[in-house]
């Protein structure tokens, strides 16, 4: 392809320009290539050149005329684009041409001069495009800064959470070390199994495991067993009433008897507990020496409270009644506390 540009001021002789455009076998999938062939003589290809390398290869996709043109480019579009580019900037220079070292200010002045040489419509279009590019860059930069600020906040929260997790991990490690001391070893479990072999799984066998240290503790254990037994009895009586296994009168009579016995047991248990507390506090305050101090007698064992007699129980419940009257009432009902209590309530409301 020959392009003749006689109006170029640097081409006074009207040197023809030879451009070779090659279409590959895979066209239009593969872009065609364009190469400027250096003419014979003293001229050479200008370097640096905006859209062409020193060997004459033209970057077709960088031509300003082809911007916005849908690919694949036609031959006519390529010829027009190359012609326009060579009109704007002639590609050949003399043999003694030395490229100037342009500074940044020179480039800016050259660009401003180039813009001033443009027609007003194109200059307005370029300025509008530049403004839109600046606006778009500012918007993207603003979004980037906001995202970076949020990322810093999230990073700070993650660091705080990491520190809290590290502290919690240290606490758990300390607790784990403490619990390791209470884990049974294989030897302890084996010894426990050997000790349990030969013992029957009965209530009596389990009761033998509790060995009180003194009579007072034995009495407290007995009273506590009576209290729990009374609770179980009351539950069974309620279940029997629901299933209609007894009448209401029988239920009331039995509940009254069991409740009275449980009341007495609780009363005695509280007294025993008080004495046990005093005994334990006194034992903790004394010295570990087994012999008593001189001039003092050995400590006597604590008294064990006994179950109240029917007469004493009714006397505590009816303090205004005479003892002889209570005895006569008990004798008339053959010692039945429930009936005696009902009669005394009628006599001493």
PDB file of C-alpha atoms in Angstrom, residues 7 27 55 68-69 84 105 120 142 146 150 154 220 225 272 289 292 297 326-327:
ATOM      1  CA  UNK A   7       1.605  18.445   1.951  1.00  0.00           C
ATOM      2  CA  UNK A  27      -8.724 -13.042  10.581  1.00  0.00           C
ATOM      3  CA  UNK A  55      11.373  -1.029  13.386  1.00  0.00           C
ATOM      4  CA  UNK A  68     -14.689   3.657  19.238  1.00  0.00           C
ATOM      5  CA  UNK A  69     -14.702   1.631  16.011  1.00  0.00           C
ATOM      6  CA  UNK A  84      -4.652  10.780   9.737  1.00  0.00           C
ATOM      7  CA  UNK A 105       7.027  21.646  31.327  1.00  0.00           C
ATOM      8  CA  UNK A 120     -13.267  24.411  19.324  1.00  0.00           C
ATOM      9  CA  UNK A 142     -13.512   8.280  47.791  1.00  0.00           C
ATOM     10  CA  UNK A 146     -14.128   4.771  52.901  1.00  0.00           C
ATOM     11  CA  UNK A 150     -13.893   0.505  57.513  1.00  0.00           C
ATOM     12  CA  UNK A 154     -12.647  -4.165  61.416  1.00  0.00           C
ATOM     13  CA  UNK A 220     -28.330 -36.822 113.535  1.00  0.00           C
ATOM     14  CA  UNK A 225     -33.228 -40.720 107.633  1.00  0.00           C
ATOM     15  CA  UNK A 272     -28.689 -31.993 117.213  1.00  0.00           C
ATOM     16  CA  UNK A 289      -2.762 -31.459 122.146  1.00  0.00           C
ATOM     17  CA  UNK A 292      -6.456 -31.240 128.739  1.00  0.00           C
ATOM     18  CA  UNK A 297     -11.621 -31.738 133.765  1.00  0.00           C
ATOM     19  CA  UNK A 326     -53.534 -34.931 129.044  1.00  0.00           C
ATOM     20  CA  UNK A 327     -52.738 -38.298 130.628  1.00  0.00           C
TER      21      UNK A 327
END
